[in-house]
Coordinates of C-alpha atoms in Angstrom, one line a residue:
Chain T
M180 CA 27.0 11.6 -28.7
R181 CA 27.0 8.1 -26.3
A182 CA 30.8 8.1 -26.5
I183 CA 30.7 11.4 -24.4
A184 CA 27.7 11.0 -22.2
I185 CA 29.4 7.5 -20.9
P186 CA 32.5 9.4 -19.1
K187 CA 29.9 12.3 -18.4
A188 CA 28.1 9.8 -16.3
M189 CA 31.3 8.2 -14.6
I190 CA 32.4 11.9 -14.1
A191 CA 29.4 12.4 -12.1
L192 CA 29.2 9.3 -10.5
G193 CA 32.5 10.0 -9.3
L194 CA 31.5 13.5 -7.8
V195 CA 28.8 11.8 -5.9
G196 CA 31.0 9.5 -4.3
L197 CA 33.4 12.0 -3.0
A198 CA 30.9 13.9 -2.0
L199 CA 29.4 11.2 0.1
L200 CA 32.9 10.4 1.5
A201 CA 33.6 13.6 2.8
F202 CA 30.0 14.2 4.2
P203 CA 30.7 13.2 7.6
Y204 CA 33.8 15.8 7.8
V205 CA 31.7 18.4 6.9
A206 CA 28.1 17.9 7.9
S207 CA 27.0 16.8 11.7
S208 CA 26.0 13.2 13.1
Y209 CA 22.1 13.5 12.3
Q210 CA 22.8 14.9 9.1
T211 CA 25.3 11.9 8.6
I212 CA 22.5 9.5 10.2
L213 CA 20.1 10.8 8.1
L214 CA 22.1 10.5 5.1
S215 CA 22.8 6.9 6.7
Y216 CA 18.7 6.1 6.4
G217 CA 18.4 7.4 2.9
L218 CA 20.9 5.1 1.4
V219 CA 19.9 2.1 3.1
M220 CA 16.3 3.3 2.1
A221 CA 18.0 3.9 -1.5
I222 CA 19.2 0.3 -1.8
A223 CA 15.3 -0.8 -1.0
A224 CA 14.3 1.7 -3.8
L225 CA 17.0 0.5 -6.8
A226 CA 15.8 -3.0 -5.6
F227 CA 12.3 -2.2 -5.5
N228 CA 12.4 -0.5 -8.9
V229 CA 14.0 -3.8 -10.5
L230 CA 10.6 -4.9 -10.4
L231 CA 9.0 -1.5 -11.4
G232 CA 10.8 0.1 -13.9
Y233 CA 12.5 -3.1 -15.3
T234 CA 10.0 -6.3 -14.8
G235 CA 6.7 -3.9 -15.2
L236 CA 5.3 -5.2 -11.9
L237 CA 4.5 -2.6 -9.5
S238 CA 4.6 -4.3 -6.2
F239 CA 2.3 -3.1 -3.1
G240 CA 4.1 -5.7 -0.7
H241 CA 7.9 -4.9 -0.2
S242 CA 7.4 -3.7 3.5
A243 CA 7.7 -7.9 3.9
Y244 CA 11.4 -8.5 2.7
F245 CA 12.2 -4.9 4.3
G246 CA 10.3 -5.9 7.5
T247 CA 11.6 -9.7 7.6
A248 CA 15.1 -9.0 7.4
A249 CA 14.7 -6.2 10.0
Y250 CA 13.4 -9.1 12.7
V251 CA 15.5 -11.5 11.8
A252 CA 18.7 -8.9 12.8
G253 CA 16.2 -8.9 15.9
F254 CA 16.5 -13.0 16.2
V255 CA 19.9 -13.5 15.4
V256 CA 20.4 -11.0 18.9
K257 CA 17.7 -12.8 20.7
Y258 CA 17.9 -15.9 20.1
L259 CA 22.0 -16.7 18.6
H260 CA 23.2 -14.0 20.9
A261 CA 25.3 -13.1 18.1
T262 CA 25.6 -9.2 17.3
S263 CA 27.9 -9.1 14.3
M264 CA 26.6 -7.1 11.4
E265 CA 28.1 -9.9 8.2
A266 CA 25.2 -11.9 10.2
F267 CA 22.3 -9.8 9.9
L268 CA 23.3 -8.7 6.3
V269 CA 23.6 -12.7 5.5
G270 CA 20.9 -13.1 7.4
G271 CA 18.7 -9.9 6.1
L272 CA 20.0 -11.0 2.2
G273 CA 18.6 -14.9 3.0
S274 CA 15.2 -13.9 4.1
G275 CA 14.6 -11.7 1.8
G276 CA 15.3 -13.8 -0.9
V277 CA 13.4 -16.8 0.6
I278 CA 10.4 -14.8 1.0
A279 CA 10.3 -13.6 -2.3
A280 CA 10.7 -16.8 -3.5
L281 CA 7.4 -18.2 -1.9
F282 CA 5.6 -15.1 -2.4
G283 CA 7.0 -14.3 -5.5
F284 CA 6.5 -18.2 -7.1
I285 CA 2.5 -17.3 -6.2
C286 CA 2.1 -13.3 -7.2
V287 CA 3.8 -13.5 -10.7
R288 CA 1.3 -15.2 -12.2
Y289 CA -0.7 -12.3 -12.9
T290 CA 0.3 -8.8 -13.3
K291 CA -0.9 -5.1 -13.1
I292 CA -3.4 -4.5 -10.4
F293 CA -3.5 -7.8 -9.5
F294 CA -0.1 -8.6 -8.9
S295 CA -0.2 -5.2 -6.8
I296 CA -3.0 -6.4 -4.4
L297 CA -1.5 -10.0 -3.9
T298 CA 1.9 -8.9 -2.9
L299 CA 0.1 -6.2 -0.8
A300 CA -2.4 -9.4 1.0
L301 CA 1.1 -11.3 1.2
S302 CA 3.0 -9.2 2.9
Q303 CA -0.2 -8.0 5.5
V304 CA 0.0 -11.5 6.6
L305 CA 3.7 -11.5 8.0
W306 CA 2.4 -8.2 9.4
S307 CA -0.4 -9.7 11.2
L308 CA 1.9 -12.5 12.4
A309 CA 3.9 -10.2 13.5
L310 CA 1.5 -8.3 15.9
K311 CA -0.4 -11.1 16.8
F312 CA 3.0 -13.5 17.9
F313 CA 4.0 -11.1 20.3
W314 CA 6.2 -13.7 22.8
V315 CA 8.0 -13.9 19.7
T316 CA 8.2 -10.3 18.4
G317 CA 7.6 -8.1 20.8
G318 CA 4.3 -7.6 19.2
T319 CA 3.6 -3.5 18.6
D320 CA 6.9 -2.8 20.9
G321 CA 8.9 -4.5 18.8
I322 CA 12.4 -6.4 18.9
R323 CA 15.5 -4.6 20.4
V324 CA 18.5 -4.6 17.4
P325 CA 21.8 -3.4 19.4
T326 CA 24.7 -2.0 18.0
P327 CA 26.3 -4.4 16.2
S328 CA 30.1 -5.1 15.5
L329 CA 31.4 -4.4 11.8
L330 CA 33.8 -7.1 10.1
S331 CA 34.2 -8.6 13.7
G332 CA 35.7 -5.8 15.7
I333 CA 38.2 -4.7 13.2
I334 CA 36.1 -1.5 13.1
P335 CA 35.5 -0.2 16.1
S336 CA 32.0 -0.2 17.5
S337 CA 32.3 0.6 21.4
G338 CA 31.6 3.8 22.5
D339 CA 29.4 6.6 22.1
K340 CA 26.5 5.3 19.9
V341 CA 25.7 8.3 18.2
A342 CA 29.5 8.5 17.0
F343 CA 29.6 5.2 16.0
L344 CA 26.4 5.3 13.9
A345 CA 27.3 8.8 12.2
H346 CA 30.8 7.3 11.2
G347 CA 31.9 4.0 11.5
Y348 CA 28.5 2.4 10.7
Y349 CA 28.0 5.3 7.8
Y350 CA 30.8 4.3 6.0
Y351 CA 29.7 0.6 6.6
V352 CA 26.4 1.4 5.0
L353 CA 27.9 3.2 2.5
V354 CA 30.4 0.5 1.0
V355 CA 27.4 -1.8 1.3
F356 CA 25.3 0.5 -0.7
G357 CA 28.2 1.1 -3.8
L358 CA 28.5 -2.8 -4.0
S359 CA 24.2 -3.1 -4.0
L360 CA 24.4 -0.5 -6.9
A361 CA 26.9 -2.1 -9.1
V362 CA 25.8 -5.6 -8.6
M363 CA 22.1 -4.4 -9.4
W364 CA 23.5 -2.1 -12.3
L365 CA 25.3 -5.0 -14.1
I366 CA 21.8 -7.4 -13.4
V367 CA 20.0 -5.0 -15.2
H368 CA 22.2 -4.0 -17.8
S369 CA 22.8 -7.8 -18.6
P370 CA 21.3 -10.3 -21.1
F371 CA 18.8 -10.9 -18.0
G372 CA 18.6 -7.7 -17.3
K373 CA 17.7 -6.7 -21.2
S374 CA 14.8 -9.9 -21.2
L375 CA 13.0 -8.2 -18.6
E376 CA 12.8 -4.9 -20.2
A377 CA 11.4 -6.6 -23.3
I378 CA 8.5 -9.0 -21.0
R379 CA 8.0 -5.0 -19.6
D380 CA 7.4 -3.6 -22.8
N381 CA 5.8 -6.8 -24.6
E382 CA 5.2 -10.1 -22.5
V383 CA 3.4 -11.3 -25.7
R384 CA 6.4 -10.7 -28.5
A385 CA 9.1 -11.5 -25.5
E386 CA 7.6 -15.0 -25.2
F387 CA 7.8 -15.6 -29.0
I388 CA 11.5 -15.1 -28.9
G389 CA 11.9 -17.6 -26.2
I390 CA 12.1 -15.8 -23.2
R391 CA 10.3 -17.5 -19.7
V392 CA 8.1 -14.6 -19.0
R393 CA 7.3 -16.6 -15.5
R394 CA 10.2 -17.9 -14.5
H395 CA 12.1 -14.5 -15.9
R396 CA 9.8 -12.4 -13.0
W397 CA 10.1 -14.9 -11.0
I398 CA 14.2 -14.4 -10.4
A399 CA 13.9 -10.1 -10.4
F400 CA 11.3 -10.3 -8.0
V401 CA 13.6 -13.0 -5.7
I402 CA 16.3 -10.0 -6.6
S403 CA 14.6 -7.2 -5.5
G404 CA 13.2 -9.0 -2.6
A405 CA 16.9 -10.3 -1.4
F406 CA 18.1 -6.6 -1.7
T407 CA 15.1 -5.5 -0.1
G408 CA 16.3 -7.7 2.5
L409 CA 20.0 -6.3 2.4
A410 CA 18.8 -2.6 2.9
G411 CA 16.2 -4.0 6.0
A412 CA 18.8 -5.7 7.9
L413 CA 21.1 -2.6 7.3
W414 CA 18.4 -0.8 8.6
A415 CA 17.5 -2.1 11.7
P416 CA 21.0 -1.2 13.7
L417 CA 20.4 2.5 12.6
N418 CA 16.6 2.3 13.8
G419 CA 17.6 0.1 17.2
L420 CA 14.1 -2.0 16.9
A421 CA 12.7 -4.3 14.8
T422 CA 8.6 -2.7 14.9
P423 CA 5.7 -4.3 13.2
E424 CA 5.7 -1.0 11.2
A425 CA 8.2 -1.9 8.8
L426 CA 5.7 -4.8 7.9
Y427 CA 2.8 -2.9 7.3
W428 CA 1.8 -1.6 3.7
P429 CA 2.1 1.9 4.4
F430 CA 5.6 1.8 4.8
S431 CA 5.6 -0.5 0.9
G432 CA 3.8 2.7 -0.3
E433 CA 6.7 5.2 0.8
I434 CA 9.3 2.8 -0.8
V435 CA 7.1 3.0 -4.1
F436 CA 6.5 6.6 -3.3
M437 CA 10.7 7.4 -3.2
T438 CA 10.9 5.6 -6.7
V439 CA 8.7 7.4 -8.2
L440 CA 9.5 10.8 -6.7
G441 CA 13.2 9.6 -7.8
G442 CA 11.8 8.5 -10.9
F443 CA 11.9 4.6 -12.1
R444 CA 12.4 5.3 -15.9
T445 CA 16.2 5.7 -14.7
F446 CA 18.3 3.2 -13.0
T447 CA 20.0 5.5 -10.5
G448 CA 16.5 8.0 -9.7
P449 CA 14.9 5.8 -7.3
A450 CA 18.3 5.7 -5.4
V451 CA 17.9 9.3 -5.1
G452 CA 14.0 9.5 -4.5
A453 CA 15.0 7.7 -1.7
V454 CA 17.4 10.0 0.0
V455 CA 15.3 13.2 -1.2
F456 CA 12.3 11.5 0.3
N457 CA 14.3 10.5 3.4
Y458 CA 15.3 14.2 4.1
L459 CA 11.9 15.5 3.0
K460 CA 10.1 13.4 5.8
A461 CA 12.5 14.2 8.0
Y462 CA 11.9 17.7 7.4
A463 CA 8.2 17.5 7.2
V464 CA 7.9 15.3 10.5
G465 CA 9.9 18.2 12.4
R466 CA 7.8 20.7 11.2
T467 CA 4.3 20.1 10.9
E468 CA 2.3 17.9 12.9
Y469 CA 0.6 16.9 9.1
W470 CA 3.5 15.7 7.4
Q471 CA 1.5 13.1 5.8
L472 CA -0.8 15.8 4.0
L473 CA 2.5 16.9 2.9
L474 CA 3.7 14.1 1.7
G475 CA 0.3 13.4 0.0
V476 CA 0.2 16.7 -1.8
I477 CA 3.8 16.2 -2.6
L478 CA 3.0 12.8 -4.5
V479 CA -0.5 14.0 -5.9
I480 CA 1.3 16.5 -7.5
L481 CA 4.5 14.3 -9.1
V482 CA 2.0 12.0 -10.6
L483 CA 0.0 14.2 -12.1
V484 CA 2.6 16.8 -13.5
M485 CA 6.1 14.8 -13.0
P486 CA 5.7 11.7 -13.5
A487 CA 9.0 11.1 -14.9
G488 CA 10.3 11.8 -11.6
I489 CA 13.5 14.1 -10.6
M490 CA 16.1 12.6 -12.8
G491 CA 13.2 11.9 -15.3
A492 CA 12.8 16.3 -15.1
L493 CA 16.3 16.6 -14.8
A494 CA 17.2 15.3 -18.0
R495 CA 14.6 16.6 -19.9
F496 CA 15.5 20.0 -18.7
A497 CA 19.3 18.4 -20.2
G498 CA 17.5 18.2 -23.2
K499 CA 18.7 14.3 -23.6
P500 CA 16.0 11.4 -24.3
R501 CA 14.9 9.9 -21.2
R502 CA 16.2 6.9 -21.2
D503 CA 19.9 5.8 -21.2
Chain A
M44 CA -22.1 -12.8 17.2
A45 CA -24.1 -9.6 16.8
A46 CA -20.9 -8.0 16.4
A47 CA -20.2 -10.3 13.8
V48 CA -23.2 -9.2 11.9
V49 CA -22.6 -5.9 11.9
Q50 CA -18.8 -6.6 10.9
L51 CA -20.4 -8.3 7.8
L52 CA -22.3 -5.7 6.6
N53 CA -19.4 -3.1 7.1
V54 CA -17.5 -5.1 4.8
L55 CA -20.5 -5.7 2.7
L56 CA -20.7 -2.0 2.1
N57 CA -17.0 -1.6 1.2
T58 CA -17.9 -4.1 -1.2
A59 CA -20.5 -2.6 -2.9
V60 CA -18.0 0.1 -3.1
L61 CA -15.4 -2.0 -4.4
F62 CA -18.1 -2.8 -7.2
L63 CA -18.0 0.2 -8.4
Y64 CA -14.9 0.8 -8.5
G65 CA -14.4 -2.5 -10.7
V66 CA -17.3 -0.7 -12.9
M67 CA -14.3 2.0 -13.7
R68 CA -11.5 -0.1 -13.5
I69 CA -10.2 2.3 -10.1
V70 CA -8.7 0.4 -7.5
N71 CA -8.9 3.1 -4.9
L72 CA -6.5 2.8 -1.8
A73 CA -8.0 5.9 -0.4
H74 CA -11.7 4.3 -0.3
G75 CA -11.0 3.5 3.1
N76 CA -9.9 6.9 4.0
L77 CA -13.7 8.0 2.6
Y78 CA -15.4 5.5 4.5
M79 CA -13.6 7.2 7.8
L80 CA -14.7 10.5 6.3
G81 CA -18.5 9.2 6.9
A82 CA -18.1 8.3 10.2
F83 CA -16.5 11.3 11.2
V84 CA -18.7 13.2 9.8
M85 CA -21.6 11.3 11.3
A86 CA -20.1 11.6 14.9
W87 CA -20.0 14.9 14.5
A88 CA -23.1 15.4 13.4
V89 CA -24.8 13.4 16.2
G90 CA -22.6 15.4 19.1
V91 CA -23.8 18.6 17.5
A92 CA -27.5 17.7 17.1
A93 CA -28.2 15.0 20.0
A94 CA -29.3 16.9 22.3
S95 CA -31.7 18.8 20.6
V96 CA -32.9 16.4 18.2
P97 CA -35.1 12.6 19.6
P98 CA -32.7 9.9 18.4
A99 CA -35.2 8.6 15.6
F100 CA -34.2 12.1 13.4
L101 CA -30.6 11.8 13.9
L102 CA -31.3 8.5 11.6
L103 CA -31.8 11.2 8.8
L104 CA -28.0 12.1 9.3
L105 CA -27.3 9.0 8.0
P106 CA -27.3 10.1 4.2
V107 CA -26.5 13.4 5.2
A108 CA -22.9 12.1 6.0
A109 CA -23.1 10.0 3.0
L110 CA -23.7 12.8 0.6
A111 CA -21.2 14.6 2.1
V112 CA -18.4 12.3 1.0
A113 CA -20.2 12.0 -2.0
A114 CA -20.0 15.4 -2.4
V115 CA -15.9 14.9 -1.6
G116 CA -15.8 11.8 -4.7
A117 CA -17.4 14.3 -7.0
A118 CA -14.9 16.8 -6.7
I119 CA -11.8 14.4 -6.4
E120 CA -13.0 12.2 -9.9
P121 CA -12.1 14.9 -12.3
T122 CA -9.6 17.3 -10.9
L123 CA -7.5 13.8 -9.5
L124 CA -8.5 10.7 -11.6
R125 CA -9.6 11.5 -14.5
P126 CA -5.5 12.9 -16.2
L127 CA -4.6 9.5 -15.5
Y128 CA -7.5 7.4 -17.0
T129 CA -5.0 7.2 -20.6
R130 CA -1.7 6.2 -18.2
A131 CA -0.8 2.9 -17.3
E132 CA -3.2 2.1 -14.3
E133 CA -0.2 1.7 -11.8
Y134 CA -0.4 5.9 -11.8
Q135 CA -4.0 5.8 -10.1
L136 CA -2.9 3.4 -7.2
L137 CA 0.2 6.3 -6.4
M138 CA -2.3 9.2 -6.3
T139 CA -5.0 6.9 -4.6
F140 CA -2.0 6.6 -2.2
G141 CA -1.1 10.1 -1.9
L142 CA -5.2 10.8 -1.4
L143 CA -4.7 8.2 1.4
L144 CA -2.5 10.5 3.4
I145 CA -3.8 13.7 2.4
L146 CA -7.5 12.0 3.4
E147 CA -6.0 10.7 6.5
D148 CA -4.2 14.3 8.3
A149 CA -7.3 16.1 6.8
T150 CA -9.5 14.3 9.3
R151 CA -6.8 14.7 11.7
F152 CA -7.0 18.4 10.9
V153 CA -10.8 19.3 11.0
W154 CA -11.6 16.7 13.7
G155 CA -8.1 16.3 16.2
P156 CA -6.5 13.4 16.7
T157 CA -8.8 11.8 19.4
P158 CA -11.4 10.0 18.7
L159 CA -14.9 10.3 18.5
S160 CA -18.2 8.4 19.5
A161 CA -21.9 8.9 18.8
S162 CA -22.9 6.1 21.0
T163 CA -25.8 8.5 21.9
L164 CA -28.1 7.1 19.0
W165 CA -26.8 3.2 19.8
S166 CA -27.8 3.5 22.9
A167 CA -31.1 5.4 22.5
F168 CA -32.5 2.5 20.3
G169 CA -32.1 0.1 23.2
S170 CA -32.1 -3.8 23.5
S171 CA -34.4 -6.8 22.4
S172 CA -34.6 -10.0 23.2
I173 CA -34.8 -12.5 20.5
L174 CA -34.9 -16.5 21.0
G175 CA -33.1 -15.8 24.4
S176 CA -30.3 -13.8 23.5
V177 CA -30.2 -9.9 23.6
Y178 CA -29.4 -7.8 20.9
P179 CA -29.2 -4.1 20.8
N180 CA -31.9 -2.5 18.3
Y181 CA -29.6 0.0 16.5
N182 CA -27.6 -3.6 15.6
L183 CA -30.7 -5.1 14.0
L184 CA -31.8 -2.0 12.2
V185 CA -28.1 -1.9 11.4
I186 CA -29.2 -5.1 9.3
A187 CA -31.8 -4.1 7.8
I188 CA -30.3 -0.4 6.6
G189 CA -27.4 -3.1 5.1
L190 CA -29.7 -5.2 2.6
V191 CA -32.3 -2.7 1.9
T192 CA -28.9 -0.7 0.1
A193 CA -27.5 -3.7 -0.9
G194 CA -31.1 -4.2 -2.8
L195 CA -31.3 -1.2 -4.1
L196 CA -27.5 -1.0 -5.5
W197 CA -28.2 -3.9 -7.3
A198 CA -31.9 -2.7 -8.7
F199 CA -30.0 0.1 -9.6
V200 CA -26.5 -1.6 -11.1
Y201 CA -29.3 -4.5 -12.8
R202 CA -32.8 -2.7 -13.3
T203 CA -32.0 1.3 -14.4
K204 CA -31.1 3.0 -17.5
F205 CA -28.1 4.5 -15.9
G206 CA -27.0 0.8 -14.6
V207 CA -27.5 -0.3 -18.7
V208 CA -24.9 3.0 -19.4
L209 CA -23.1 2.2 -16.7
R210 CA -22.3 -1.7 -17.1
A211 CA -21.5 -0.8 -21.0
T212 CA -19.8 1.8 -20.0
A213 CA -17.4 -0.5 -18.0
Q214 CA -17.2 -2.9 -20.8
D215 CA -16.3 -0.8 -23.5
R216 CA -15.4 2.6 -23.4
R217 CA -14.9 3.6 -26.4
M218 CA -18.2 1.9 -27.8
A219 CA -20.2 3.5 -24.8
S220 CA -18.8 7.0 -26.1
A221 CA -19.2 6.3 -30.0
M222 CA -23.2 5.6 -29.1
G223 CA -23.4 8.4 -27.7
I224 CA -23.0 7.9 -24.1
S225 CA -21.3 11.0 -21.7
V226 CA -18.7 9.0 -20.4
R227 CA -17.3 11.5 -18.5
S228 CA -20.9 11.8 -16.8
V229 CA -21.2 8.4 -16.1
Y230 CA -17.3 8.3 -14.0
V231 CA -18.4 11.6 -11.8
Q232 CA -21.5 9.7 -11.1
A233 CA -20.3 5.9 -10.8
F234 CA -17.4 7.4 -8.2
A235 CA -19.4 9.7 -6.7
L236 CA -22.1 6.7 -5.8
G237 CA -19.0 4.8 -4.8
C238 CA -18.0 7.2 -2.4
L239 CA -21.7 7.8 -1.1
M240 CA -21.0 4.1 -0.4
A241 CA -18.8 4.5 1.5
G242 CA -20.1 7.6 3.5
L243 CA -22.9 5.7 4.4
A244 CA -20.4 2.5 5.6
G245 CA -18.6 5.3 7.7
A246 CA -21.7 6.1 9.2
I247 CA -23.8 3.2 10.0
V248 CA -21.1 1.6 11.5
V249 CA -19.7 5.0 13.9
P250 CA -22.5 4.6 16.6
I251 CA -21.2 0.8 17.0
Q252 CA -17.7 1.3 17.2
G253 CA -16.7 5.1 17.4
A254 CA -14.6 6.7 14.5
V255 CA -10.9 6.8 15.3
L256 CA -8.0 7.3 12.7
G257 CA -6.8 4.6 11.0
M258 CA -10.3 2.7 10.9
G259 CA -9.8 3.5 6.8
V260 CA -6.7 2.2 6.3
D261 CA -7.7 -1.3 8.3
A262 CA -11.1 -1.6 6.5
L263 CA -9.2 -0.8 3.0
V264 CA -7.2 -4.2 3.3
I265 CA -10.5 -6.2 4.8
S266 CA -12.4 -5.1 1.6
F267 CA -9.7 -5.8 -0.7
V268 CA -9.5 -9.9 0.9
V269 CA -13.3 -9.6 0.0
V270 CA -13.3 -8.7 -3.3
V271 CA -10.5 -11.1 -4.5
I272 CA -12.8 -14.1 -2.6
G273 CA -15.6 -12.9 -4.3
G274 CA -14.3 -11.8 -7.5
L275 CA -13.5 -8.4 -8.7
G276 CA -16.4 -7.0 -10.6
S277 CA -18.9 -9.3 -9.0
L278 CA -21.7 -8.3 -6.9
E279 CA -23.2 -11.6 -5.9
G280 CA -19.2 -12.8 -5.4
A281 CA -18.9 -9.7 -3.3
L282 CA -21.3 -10.3 -1.2
V283 CA -20.5 -14.5 -1.0
G284 CA -17.1 -13.4 -0.3
A285 CA -18.4 -10.8 2.8
F286 CA -20.2 -13.6 4.3
I287 CA -17.1 -15.5 3.9
V288 CA -15.1 -13.1 5.8
A289 CA -17.1 -12.6 8.3
L290 CA -17.2 -16.0 9.7
V291 CA -14.0 -16.8 8.5
R292 CA -13.2 -13.8 11.1
T293 CA -15.4 -14.9 13.6
L294 CA -14.3 -18.7 13.9
A295 CA -10.9 -17.0 13.9
I296 CA -11.2 -15.0 16.9
T297 CA -12.6 -17.9 18.9
F298 CA -10.6 -20.9 18.5
F299 CA -6.8 -19.3 16.8
P300 CA -7.2 -15.5 17.7
E301 CA -3.7 -15.1 16.9
L302 CA -4.2 -16.4 13.5
E303 CA -7.5 -14.1 12.5
L304 CA -5.6 -11.5 10.1
A305 CA -3.3 -14.1 8.8
V306 CA -5.8 -16.6 8.0
L307 CA -8.0 -13.8 6.2
Y308 CA -4.7 -12.7 4.0
M309 CA -4.1 -16.5 3.6
M310 CA -7.0 -17.3 2.0
A311 CA -7.4 -13.9 -0.4
A312 CA -4.2 -15.6 -1.5
I313 CA -5.3 -19.1 -2.2
V314 CA -8.1 -18.2 -4.2
L315 CA -6.0 -15.8 -6.0
V316 CA -3.9 -18.4 -6.8
T317 CA -6.7 -20.9 -7.4
R318 CA -9.1 -19.4 -8.8
P319 CA -8.1 -15.9 -9.8
A320 CA -11.4 -14.4 -11.1
G321 CA -13.1 -14.9 -7.7
L322 CA -14.5 -18.2 -5.7
F323 CA -18.0 -17.9 -7.2
S324 CA -16.8 -17.2 -11.0
R325 CA -18.7 -19.1 -13.8
Q326 CA -15.9 -19.6 -15.7

């Protein structure tokens, strides 16, 4: 059975990949840009799930790494006068990783609710700093992030901004998404990833067989933060602005929401959840003033009747076991 | 300084609520929105009644608003929270985050996006001068109500039979159940009581600062700070935590306003790292 299951997954992955490649040619620019947002959030959700799904730690402060990376992109433009996208990515990955290393060092001493509240409190330190030091960060107005140059100008980025975002930038996001997906898949399926799962399932036993629990958690935290930072850097030019909202804790809640929507018990679930959530939110915001109400109701129903998320429900319909 | 005192009591009442969540092992992210609900109900009721009722009687609306919020809580607990007690506690955070989103928009739906004011009540009480400084009478009243409420809560939890049952249930659910305590009804009552306190805090504070959308989310994170500093589940610690938070906020606003909030969150983080059971834990 297993030998058949793996090619099936490969076929599904190939089909999804082809569909994503062809998307800008069949859909409108608006739809393509919306999907870019979805893919960016998918990176963040996958990164978040390294902590929730694989290490068993629920962070309510992932806006910290996402928002910091977006601000770093703004700072790169404002102070270094560089608009290279690669500089943004390095800045995002680096700043996300450094902040996560710092916060993680404190947070991994705790688990469960304490971990959640601590990550939340620390992310709010950054939010309040971004809000109050307005001469550096632009306060509530945020900081502008202009159209970047991709691969130092190999992909043309001049001309119409919408056309750029819907085409060149979309493929750029898609490639970074593909790479992140591959790297994170390798990480969670490596011996290191298996140790994380062991810690999640039974901390005491994991310690008995010689796994250094706290250090593993910390490394997972840093990986998670760095990739979330990468997503934040990709998000900044798309949004055109780095604002305090990207650091505010309800944004962390959205990342959690996406992950649960897709299903945190599977590797690809969070990515699916992020794309779906993004459409859902765009649709809800466009249709009704009370979009939060709609999202809230969906989350409540999800928790009550579909805790395994979209992918979990699909797996149950297909009659497969819930995990791999 | 008067504003700081009010803020302190605001935080104090939030804390009392979180103490009850400590009893139930629930961290309720929607708790700030229940506080906001209390504020909106009070502002609305004062707006309706202000023309025909003398101001002293308007105070009677405080418990009415609080009871309305308690009723909402009594409806939420059995339907939405009870199914989650046997699951991983992360689901409670998700559920209450969903409730937060719902309550925020439900409040907007009922009362509209513009802030409501109940300042007629505040100004009706005038002000008095104490030791050369002028204090609004309503603020003094709020301090009195806050202290009385905190005292009542303490007496309720530590001096009544229900308090004993409550603490026993918090300590060991299954044992309490085996002793013939109906854990279900204890949880409904505890949750409703927590919502009552949140609603009361919102209702008390609204004549001073008005009811605004988003006030709940702001209040929530501050009350987390208080609880973390005082220690989750310790009422005395929560009181001291509230004092410290009010003091630090006042000092920070005076000396380095940019860092006001950052200092608070940093303090919470430092306390969690050095004394995870709270600054005044006995361990």
